Amino acid sequence: MIQNIVKRFDPLPPKSKLVIFGGGFSGQRIASFARDLGVKVLCSRRNKEREGADFIFNTEKEISSEIFEGTTHVLSCIPPLLNGEDPVLLKLKTQLLNSKNLKWVGYLSTTGVYGDTKGGWVNENTSANPQQERSIRRFSCEKQWIETKLPIQILRLPGIYGPGRSAFESLFNGTTKMIDKPDQVFSRIHVDDIAGSVLFLINLYSQGKNPLIVNVADDLPTSNMEVITFAAKIAKKPIPLTIPFEIAKKEMSPMALSFWQENRKVDNKLLCQKLGYSLIYPDFKSGLKNCFSKLKMNE
């Protein structure tokens, strides 16, 4: 239950109002956590029919100035435009700069900006070296937000998973592939820990603890094969046959292939040891157990 999770977090300052641009998988979970802490939240979607659409935001539609009335915190979860521009800043930079009550502005970016480190560790002091086009665009948006001089914090995220978006979905529909690429690892973060980290960092920021960049990842980078094997064991499903990467890559989409072309481990010591955030799901095993329990509940 979300109520049991949010008990771990301190309430945000009184009269806080959080505006979230991009109410997708992460945005909706962050909104739920914040609302359960008593925060007024407005969350955007691209059209009115989408779940959780408090207001509409897209590159064509103008939004009401009332959205920013009393807003104390802003979070952007929206990806860059193809030209590398940030859609929120493109439309709303002036309104954001004129918002007198803003205490914190967050931008959800990607650990892809670090590029390929051949399986080596990256932390917030590692120089950005984006190599994939989508990561180059993300790094461009990071710089655009930083240049505004708003009270900005960049959260860099690895692979995101959670209930409804985990290894179980492909395992159950028979599309899972056990791809063997020696020494390949991926870092991950459960969607609940994205939400938890946002609320935790907002409170720390108000106390003057405000690092510009924070990696939000769990404790255990690991191979995709380990994750699938563990999921299959929990679900009592047969483990799929292993396919060598050199064969599997011939059928991969360009997006999937780009993920497999980079190999790095994401260090979370700043978030968890120096700042003191306690992960709800410190590794893929605890996170997958949560995902599976939600699946069983929905049967």
mmCIF file of C-alpha atoms in Angstrom:
data_model
loop_
_atom_site.group_PDB
_atom_site.id
_atom_site.type_symbol
_atom_site.label_atom_id
_atom_site.label_comp_id
_atom_site.label_asym_id
_atom_site.label_seq_id
_atom_site.Cartn_x
_atom_site.Cartn_y
_atom_site.Cartn_z
ATOM 1 C CA MET A 1 0.000 0.000 0.000
ATOM 2 C CA ILE A 2 1.245 3.467 -0.893
ATOM 3 C CA GLN A 3 0.277 4.725 2.584
ATOM 4 C CA ASN A 4 2.758 2.337 4.179
ATOM 5 C CA ILE A 5 5.540 3.559 1.909
ATOM 6 C CA VAL A 6 5.012 7.286 2.310
ATOM 7 C CA LYS A 7 5.105 6.944 6.106
ATOM 8 C CA ARG A 8 8.861 6.725 5.613
ATOM 9 C CA PHE A 9 9.039 10.301 4.305
ATOM 10 C CA ASP A 10 8.790 13.663 5.972
ATOM 11 C CA PRO A 11 5.924 15.886 4.810
ATOM 12 C CA LEU A 12 6.804 18.673 2.424
ATOM 13 C CA PRO A 13 6.718 22.248 3.735
ATOM 14 C CA PRO A 14 3.211 23.622 4.446
ATOM 15 C CA LYS A 15 1.289 25.015 1.434
ATOM 16 C CA SER A 16 3.534 23.189 -1.011
ATOM 17 C CA LYS A 17 2.226 22.882 -4.553
ATOM 18 C CA LEU A 18 3.958 20.531 -6.967
ATOM 19 C CA VAL A 19 3.493 20.823 -10.732
ATOM 20 C CA ILE A 20 4.640 17.774 -12.701
ATOM 21 C CA PHE A 21 5.178 17.997 -16.432
ATOM 22 C CA GLY A 22 4.805 14.524 -17.911
ATOM 23 C CA GLY A 23 2.405 12.199 -16.124
ATOM 24 C CA GLY A 24 3.717 8.916 -17.452
ATOM 25 C CA PHE A 25 4.924 5.911 -15.467
ATOM 26 C CA SER A 26 7.229 7.889 -13.170
ATOM 27 C CA GLY A 27 5.228 11.116 -13.109
ATOM 28 C CA GLN A 28 2.023 9.414 -11.954
ATOM 29 C CA ARG A 29 3.820 7.555 -9.180
ATOM 30 C CA ILE A 30 5.501 10.728 -7.934
ATOM 31 C CA ALA A 31 2.127 12.505 -7.987
ATOM 32 C CA SER A 32 0.538 9.674 -5.953
ATOM 33 C CA PHE A 33 3.273 9.774 -3.315
ATOM 34 C CA ALA A 34 3.099 13.558 -3.003
ATOM 35 C CA ARG A 35 -0.695 13.606 -2.761
ATOM 36 C CA ASP A 36 -0.581 11.005 -0.038
ATOM 37 C CA LEU A 37 1.693 13.351 1.901
ATOM 38 C CA GLY A 38 -0.968 16.048 1.600
ATOM 39 C CA VAL A 39 0.669 18.059 -1.180
ATOM 40 C CA LYS A 40 -1.407 19.799 -3.837
ATOM 41 C CA VAL A 41 -0.295 18.279 -7.136
ATOM 42 C CA LEU A 42 -1.060 19.149 -10.745
ATOM 43 C CA CYS A 43 0.146 16.657 -13.323
ATOM 44 C CA SER A 44 0.197 17.153 -17.089
ATOM 45 C CA ARG A 45 -0.645 14.747 -19.895
ATOM 46 C CA ARG A 46 -0.669 15.326 -23.636
ATOM 47 C CA ASN A 47 -4.443 14.900 -23.906
ATOM 48 C CA LYS A 48 -7.462 14.941 -21.597
ATOM 49 C CA GLU A 49 -8.282 11.266 -22.057
ATOM 50 C CA ARG A 50 -5.074 10.045 -20.402
ATOM 51 C CA GLU A 51 -5.196 8.894 -16.803
ATOM 52 C CA GLY A 52 -4.194 11.546 -14.276
ATOM 53 C CA ALA A 53 -4.501 14.510 -16.649
ATOM 54 C CA ASP A 54 -4.917 17.542 -14.385
ATOM 55 C CA PHE A 55 -3.947 19.814 -17.256
ATOM 56 C CA ILE A 56 -2.795 19.432 -20.841
ATOM 57 C CA PHE A 57 0.735 20.232 -21.906
ATOM 58 C CA ASN A 58 2.126 19.785 -25.390
ATOM 59 C CA THR A 59 4.131 21.894 -27.812
ATOM 60 C CA GLU A 60 0.980 23.247 -29.535
ATOM 61 C CA LYS A 61 -1.281 24.139 -26.631
ATOM 62 C CA GLU A 62 -0.892 27.206 -24.429
ATOM 63 C CA ILE A 63 -1.418 26.578 -20.731
ATOM 64 C CA SER A 64 -3.162 28.794 -18.236
ATOM 65 C CA SER A 65 -1.050 31.038 -16.027
ATOM 66 C CA GLU A 66 -3.141 29.712 -13.113
ATOM 67 C CA ILE A 67 -1.037 26.540 -13.215
ATOM 68 C CA PHE A 68 1.850 28.439 -11.653
ATOM 69 C CA GLU A 69 -0.175 30.330 -9.035
ATOM 70 C CA GLY A 70 1.284 29.338 -5.658
ATOM 71 C CA THR A 71 3.530 26.701 -7.216
ATOM 72 C CA THR A 72 6.502 25.927 -4.963
ATOM 73 C CA HIS A 73 7.972 22.884 -6.712
ATOM 74 C CA VAL A 74 8.212 21.881 -10.379
ATOM 75 C CA LEU A 75 9.315 18.575 -11.854
ATOM 76 C CA SER A 76 9.847 17.860 -15.541
ATOM 77 C CA CYS A 77 9.665 14.241 -16.707
ATOM 78 C CA ILE A 78 9.282 15.154 -20.377
ATOM 79 C CA PRO A 79 11.897 13.968 -22.899
ATOM 80 C CA PRO A 80 13.705 16.358 -25.230
ATOM 81 C CA LEU A 81 12.477 17.365 -28.649
ATOM 82 C CA LEU A 82 14.323 15.816 -31.585
ATOM 83 C CA ASN A 83 16.328 19.032 -32.020
ATOM 84 C CA GLY A 84 17.623 18.761 -28.434
ATOM 85 C CA GLU A 85 15.457 21.549 -27.034
ATOM 86 C CA ASP A 86 13.581 21.096 -23.792
ATOM 87 C CA PRO A 87 9.818 21.361 -24.461
ATOM 88 C CA VAL A 88 8.988 22.783 -21.030
ATOM 89 C CA LEU A 89 11.589 25.527 -21.242
ATOM 90 C CA LEU A 90 10.712 26.231 -24.854
ATOM 91 C CA LYS A 91 7.122 27.034 -23.878
ATOM 92 C CA LEU A 92 7.338 28.155 -20.267
ATOM 93 C CA LYS A 93 10.807 29.498 -19.469
ATOM 94 C CA THR A 94 9.584 33.053 -18.912
ATOM 95 C CA GLN A 95 6.737 31.915 -16.652
ATOM 96 C CA LEU A 96 9.114 29.751 -14.625
ATOM 97 C CA LEU A 97 11.597 32.600 -14.217
ATOM 98 C CA ASN A 98 8.772 34.902 -13.088
ATOM 99 C CA SER A 99 7.430 32.412 -10.514
ATOM 100 C CA LYS A 100 8.322 33.987 -7.178
ATOM 101 C CA ASN A 101 7.465 31.031 -4.954
ATOM 102 C CA LEU A 102 9.652 28.370 -6.568
ATOM 103 C CA LYS A 103 11.735 26.504 -4.000
ATOM 104 C CA TRP A 104 12.864 23.560 -6.133
ATOM 105 C CA VAL A 105 12.867 22.510 -9.782
ATOM 106 C CA GLY A 106 13.679 18.929 -10.728
ATOM 107 C CA TYR A 107 14.562 17.427 -14.090
ATOM 108 C CA LEU A 108 14.500 13.667 -14.687
ATOM 109 C CA SER A 109 17.436 12.834 -16.950
ATOM 110 C CA THR A 110 19.275 9.619 -17.779
ATOM 111 C CA THR A 111 22.498 7.941 -16.713
ATOM 112 C CA GLY A 112 22.975 7.463 -20.455
ATOM 113 C CA VAL A 113 24.731 10.850 -20.425
ATOM 114 C CA TYR A 114 27.790 9.073 -18.970
ATOM 115 C CA GLY A 115 28.157 6.982 -22.121
ATOM 116 C CA ASP A 116 29.896 3.623 -22.295
ATOM 117 C CA THR A 117 32.455 2.866 -19.563
ATOM 118 C CA LYS A 118 33.015 -0.809 -20.490
ATOM 119 C CA GLY A 119 31.325 -1.899 -17.264
ATOM 120 C CA GLY A 120 33.126 0.611 -15.050
ATOM 121 C CA TRP A 121 31.460 2.601 -12.285
ATOM 122 C CA VAL A 122 30.145 6.136 -12.841
ATOM 123 C CA ASN A 123 29.248 8.712 -10.206
ATOM 124 C CA GLU A 124 28.203 12.354 -10.214
ATOM 125 C CA ASN A 125 31.824 13.460 -10.672
ATOM 126 C CA THR A 126 32.236 11.340 -13.810
ATOM 127 C CA SER A 127 32.404 13.561 -16.882
ATOM 128 C CA ALA A 128 29.391 13.263 -19.161
ATOM 129 C CA ASN A 129 30.223 11.560 -22.433
ATOM 130 C CA PRO A 130 26.899 10.859 -24.165
ATOM 131 C CA GLN A 131 27.222 8.788 -27.312
ATOM 132 C CA GLN A 132 23.642 7.835 -28.202
ATOM 133 C CA GLU A 133 21.532 10.513 -29.865
ATOM 134 C CA ARG A 134 18.856 10.383 -27.169
ATOM 135 C CA SER A 135 21.511 10.830 -24.448
ATOM 136 C CA ILE A 136 23.100 13.736 -26.311
ATOM 137 C CA ARG A 137 19.691 15.410 -26.377
ATOM 138 C CA ARG A 138 19.182 14.733 -22.651
ATOM 139 C CA PHE A 139 22.540 16.286 -21.803
ATOM 140 C CA SER A 140 21.610 19.311 -23.890
ATOM 141 C CA CYS A 141 18.414 19.703 -21.845
ATOM 142 C CA GLU A 142 20.329 19.343 -18.581
ATOM 143 C CA LYS A 143 22.499 22.282 -19.625
ATOM 144 C CA GLN A 144 19.446 24.313 -20.634
ATOM 145 C CA TRP A 145 17.876 23.835 -17.204
ATOM 146 C CA ILE A 146 21.115 24.658 -15.396
ATOM 147 C CA GLU A 147 21.542 27.849 -17.431
ATOM 148 C CA THR A 148 18.179 29.184 -16.190
ATOM 149 C CA LYS A 149 19.688 29.678 -12.688
ATOM 150 C CA LEU A 150 16.455 28.304 -11.233
ATOM 151 C CA PRO A 151 16.826 26.194 -8.035
ATOM 152 C CA ILE A 152 17.419 23.171 -10.276
ATOM 153 C CA GLN A 153 18.345 19.608 -9.414
ATOM 154 C CA ILE A 154 19.108 17.003 -12.091
ATOM 155 C CA LEU A 155 18.139 13.414 -11.262
ATOM 156 C CA ARG A 156 19.897 10.905 -13.527
ATOM 157 C CA LEU A 157 18.001 7.620 -13.835
ATOM 158 C CA PRO A 158 19.016 4.214 -15.230
ATOM 159 C CA GLY A 159 16.501 1.573 -16.402
ATOM 160 C CA ILE A 160 13.114 2.110 -14.742
ATOM 161 C CA TYR A 161 10.875 -0.769 -13.715
ATOM 162 C CA GLY A 162 7.907 -1.410 -11.453
ATOM 163 C CA PRO A 163 4.496 -3.107 -11.330
ATOM 164 C CA GLY A 164 3.207 -3.511 -14.870
ATOM 165 C CA ARG A 165 6.609 -2.749 -16.360
ATOM 166 C CA SER A 166 9.029 -5.467 -15.315
ATOM 167 C CA ALA A 167 10.519 -8.765 -16.468
ATOM 168 C CA PHE A 168 7.223 -10.537 -15.773
ATOM 169 C CA GLU A 169 5.236 -9.020 -18.629
ATOM 170 C CA SER A 170 7.509 -10.376 -21.369
ATOM 171 C CA LEU A 171 7.995 -13.616 -19.432
ATOM 172 C CA PHE A 172 4.250 -14.256 -19.359
ATOM 173 C CA ASN A 173 3.611 -13.347 -22.993
ATOM 174 C CA GLY A 174 6.520 -15.448 -24.212
ATOM 175 C CA THR A 175 8.664 -12.663 -25.679
ATOM 176 C CA THR A 176 11.483 -12.788 -23.108
ATOM 177 C CA LYS A 177 14.947 -13.410 -24.526
ATOM 178 C CA MET A 178 17.880 -14.567 -22.413
ATOM 179 C CA ILE A 179 20.664 -12.671 -24.163
ATOM 180 C CA ASP A 180 24.183 -13.684 -23.246
ATOM 181 C CA LYS A 181 26.691 -10.860 -23.539
ATOM 182 C CA PRO A 182 29.619 -11.621 -21.202
ATOM 183 C CA ASP A 183 30.257 -9.006 -18.485
ATOM 184 C CA GLN A 184 27.283 -6.867 -19.605
ATOM 185 C CA VAL A 185 25.418 -5.251 -16.704
ATOM 186 C CA PHE A 186 22.585 -2.776 -16.346
ATOM 187 C CA SER A 187 21.668 -0.496 -13.463
ATOM 188 C CA ARG A 188 18.026 -0.145 -12.486
ATOM 189 C CA ILE A 189 15.654 1.742 -10.244
ATOM 190 C CA HIS A 190 12.148 0.832 -9.045
ATOM 191 C CA VAL A 191 9.559 3.533 -9.803
ATOM 192 C CA ASP A 192 8.702 3.804 -6.086
ATOM 193 C CA ASP A 193 12.291 4.805 -5.362
ATOM 194 C CA ILE A 194 12.125 7.495 -8.024
ATOM 195 C CA ALA A 195 9.101 8.931 -6.245
ATOM 196 C CA GLY A 196 10.702 8.477 -2.840
ATOM 197 C CA SER A 197 13.931 10.140 -3.979
ATOM 198 C CA VAL A 198 12.085 13.156 -5.382
ATOM 199 C CA LEU A 199 10.266 13.802 -2.095
ATOM 200 C CA PHE A 200 13.438 13.162 -0.088
ATOM 201 C CA LEU A 201 15.529 15.527 -2.222
ATOM 202 C CA ILE A 202 12.899 18.275 -2.125
ATOM 203 C CA ASN A 203 13.068 18.301 1.665
ATOM 204 C CA LEU A 204 16.864 18.221 1.715
ATOM 205 C CA TYR A 205 17.033 21.084 -0.753
ATOM 206 C CA SER A 206 15.035 23.282 1.632
ATOM 207 C CA GLN A 207 17.679 22.499 4.281
ATOM 208 C CA GLY A 208 20.517 23.703 2.062
ATOM 209 C CA LYS A 209 21.676 20.236 0.958
ATOM 210 C CA ASN A 210 21.377 20.746 -2.750
ATOM 211 C CA PRO A 211 23.789 18.862 -5.015
ATOM 212 C CA LEU A 212 23.184 19.833 -8.629
ATOM 213 C CA ILE A 213 23.266 16.260 -9.955
ATOM 214 C CA VAL A 214 22.109 13.081 -8.193
ATOM 215 C CA ASN A 215 22.194 9.523 -9.525
ATOM 216 C CA VAL A 216 19.056 7.605 -8.552
ATOM 217 C CA ALA A 217 19.883 3.893 -8.882
ATOM 218 C CA ASP A 218 19.650 0.789 -6.738
ATOM 219 C CA ASP A 219 22.561 -0.987 -5.057
ATOM 220 C CA LEU A 220 23.030 -3.867 -7.459
ATOM 221 C CA PRO A 221 23.850 -3.446 -11.155
ATOM 222 C CA THR A 222 23.450 -6.875 -12.705
ATOM 223 C CA SER A 223 22.987 -8.756 -15.954
ATOM 224 C CA ASN A 224 19.649 -9.080 -17.682
ATOM 225 C CA MET A 225 20.030 -12.864 -17.489
ATOM 226 C CA GLU A 226 20.100 -12.783 -13.685
ATOM 227 C CA VAL A 227 16.948 -10.690 -13.605
ATOM 228 C CA ILE A 228 15.034 -12.983 -15.971
ATOM 229 C CA THR A 229 16.220 -16.105 -14.153
ATOM 230 C CA PHE A 230 15.038 -14.713 -10.810
ATOM 231 C CA ALA A 231 11.688 -13.609 -12.276
ATOM 232 C CA ALA A 232 11.143 -17.050 -13.816
ATOM 233 C CA LYS A 233 11.912 -18.710 -10.490
ATOM 234 C CA ILE A 234 9.378 -16.549 -8.627
ATOM 235 C CA ALA A 235 6.707 -17.063 -11.265
ATOM 236 C CA LYS A 236 7.459 -20.783 -11.578
ATOM 237 C CA LYS A 237 7.988 -20.376 -15.311
ATOM 238 C CA PRO A 238 10.614 -22.153 -17.437
ATOM 239 C CA ILE A 239 13.796 -20.168 -18.006
ATOM 240 C CA PRO A 240 13.969 -19.174 -21.686
ATOM 241 C CA LEU A 241 16.751 -20.513 -23.873
ATOM 242 C CA THR A 242 19.930 -18.456 -23.934
ATOM 243 C CA ILE A 243 20.810 -16.597 -27.131
ATOM 244 C CA PRO A 244 24.317 -15.209 -27.783
ATOM 245 C CA PHE A 245 24.295 -11.426 -28.202
ATOM 246 C CA GLU A 246 25.892 -11.618 -31.652
ATOM 247 C CA ILE A 247 22.855 -13.546 -32.873
ATOM 248 C CA ALA A 248 20.216 -11.648 -30.878
ATOM 249 C CA LYS A 249 21.407 -8.242 -32.060
ATOM 250 C CA LYS A 250 20.434 -9.032 -35.662
ATOM 251 C CA GLU A 251 16.762 -8.809 -34.704
ATOM 252 C CA MET A 252 16.996 -5.923 -32.243
ATOM 253 C CA SER A 253 15.401 -2.555 -32.851
ATOM 254 C CA PRO A 254 17.835 0.375 -33.055
ATOM 255 C CA MET A 255 16.645 1.495 -29.603
ATOM 256 C CA ALA A 256 17.204 -1.916 -28.009
ATOM 257 C CA LEU A 257 20.583 -2.274 -29.673
ATOM 258 C CA SER A 258 21.681 1.112 -28.354
ATOM 259 C CA PHE A 259 21.044 -0.051 -24.770
ATOM 260 C CA TRP A 260 23.169 -3.143 -25.272
ATOM 261 C CA GLN A 261 26.008 -1.161 -26.825
ATOM 262 C CA GLU A 262 26.703 0.615 -23.525
ATOM 263 C CA ASN A 263 27.895 -0.979 -20.304
ATOM 264 C CA ARG A 264 28.260 0.828 -16.978
ATOM 265 C CA LYS A 265 27.528 0.533 -13.282
ATOM 266 C CA VAL A 266 25.833 3.508 -11.621
ATOM 267 C CA ASP A 267 27.096 4.533 -8.182
ATOM 268 C CA ASN A 268 24.375 5.720 -5.754
ATOM 269 C CA LYS A 269 26.616 6.616 -2.789
ATOM 270 C CA LEU A 270 25.765 10.315 -2.960
ATOM 271 C CA LEU A 271 22.030 9.655 -2.659
ATOM 272 C CA CYS A 272 22.106 6.760 -0.220
ATOM 273 C CA GLN A 273 25.236 7.211 1.909
ATOM 274 C CA LYS A 274 26.065 10.924 1.865
ATOM 275 C CA LEU A 275 22.523 12.300 1.705
ATOM 276 C CA GLY A 276 20.919 9.407 3.599
ATOM 277 C CA TYR A 277 18.129 8.127 1.360
ATOM 278 C CA SER A 278 17.034 4.598 2.285
ATOM 279 C CA LEU A 279 16.023 2.599 -0.783
ATOM 280 C CA ILE A 280 12.605 0.945 -0.656
ATOM 281 C CA TYR A 281 13.861 -1.736 -3.065
ATOM 282 C CA PRO A 282 17.669 -1.871 -2.803
ATOM 283 C CA ASP A 283 18.074 -4.509 -5.523
ATOM 284 C CA PHE A 284 16.218 -6.211 -8.359
ATOM 285 C CA LYS A 285 15.217 -9.158 -6.157
ATOM 286 C CA SER A 286 13.242 -7.090 -3.653
ATOM 287 C CA GLY A 287 11.831 -4.993 -6.489
ATOM 288 C CA LEU A 288 10.685 -7.988 -8.523
ATOM 289 C CA LYS A 289 9.037 -9.532 -5.466
ATOM 290 C CA ASN A 290 6.991 -6.337 -5.187
ATOM 291 C CA CYS A 291 6.065 -6.452 -8.886
ATOM 292 C CA PHE A 292 5.006 -10.092 -8.635
ATOM 293 C CA SER A 293 2.890 -9.475 -5.537
ATOM 294 C CA LYS A 294 1.002 -6.754 -7.442
ATOM 295 C CA LEU A 295 0.458 -9.161 -10.321
ATOM 296 C CA LYS A 296 -1.009 -11.760 -7.964
ATOM 297 C CA MET A 297 -3.268 -9.160 -6.371
ATOM 298 C CA ASN A 298 -4.662 -8.187 -9.796
ATOM 299 C CA GLU A 299 -5.436 -11.758 -10.888
#
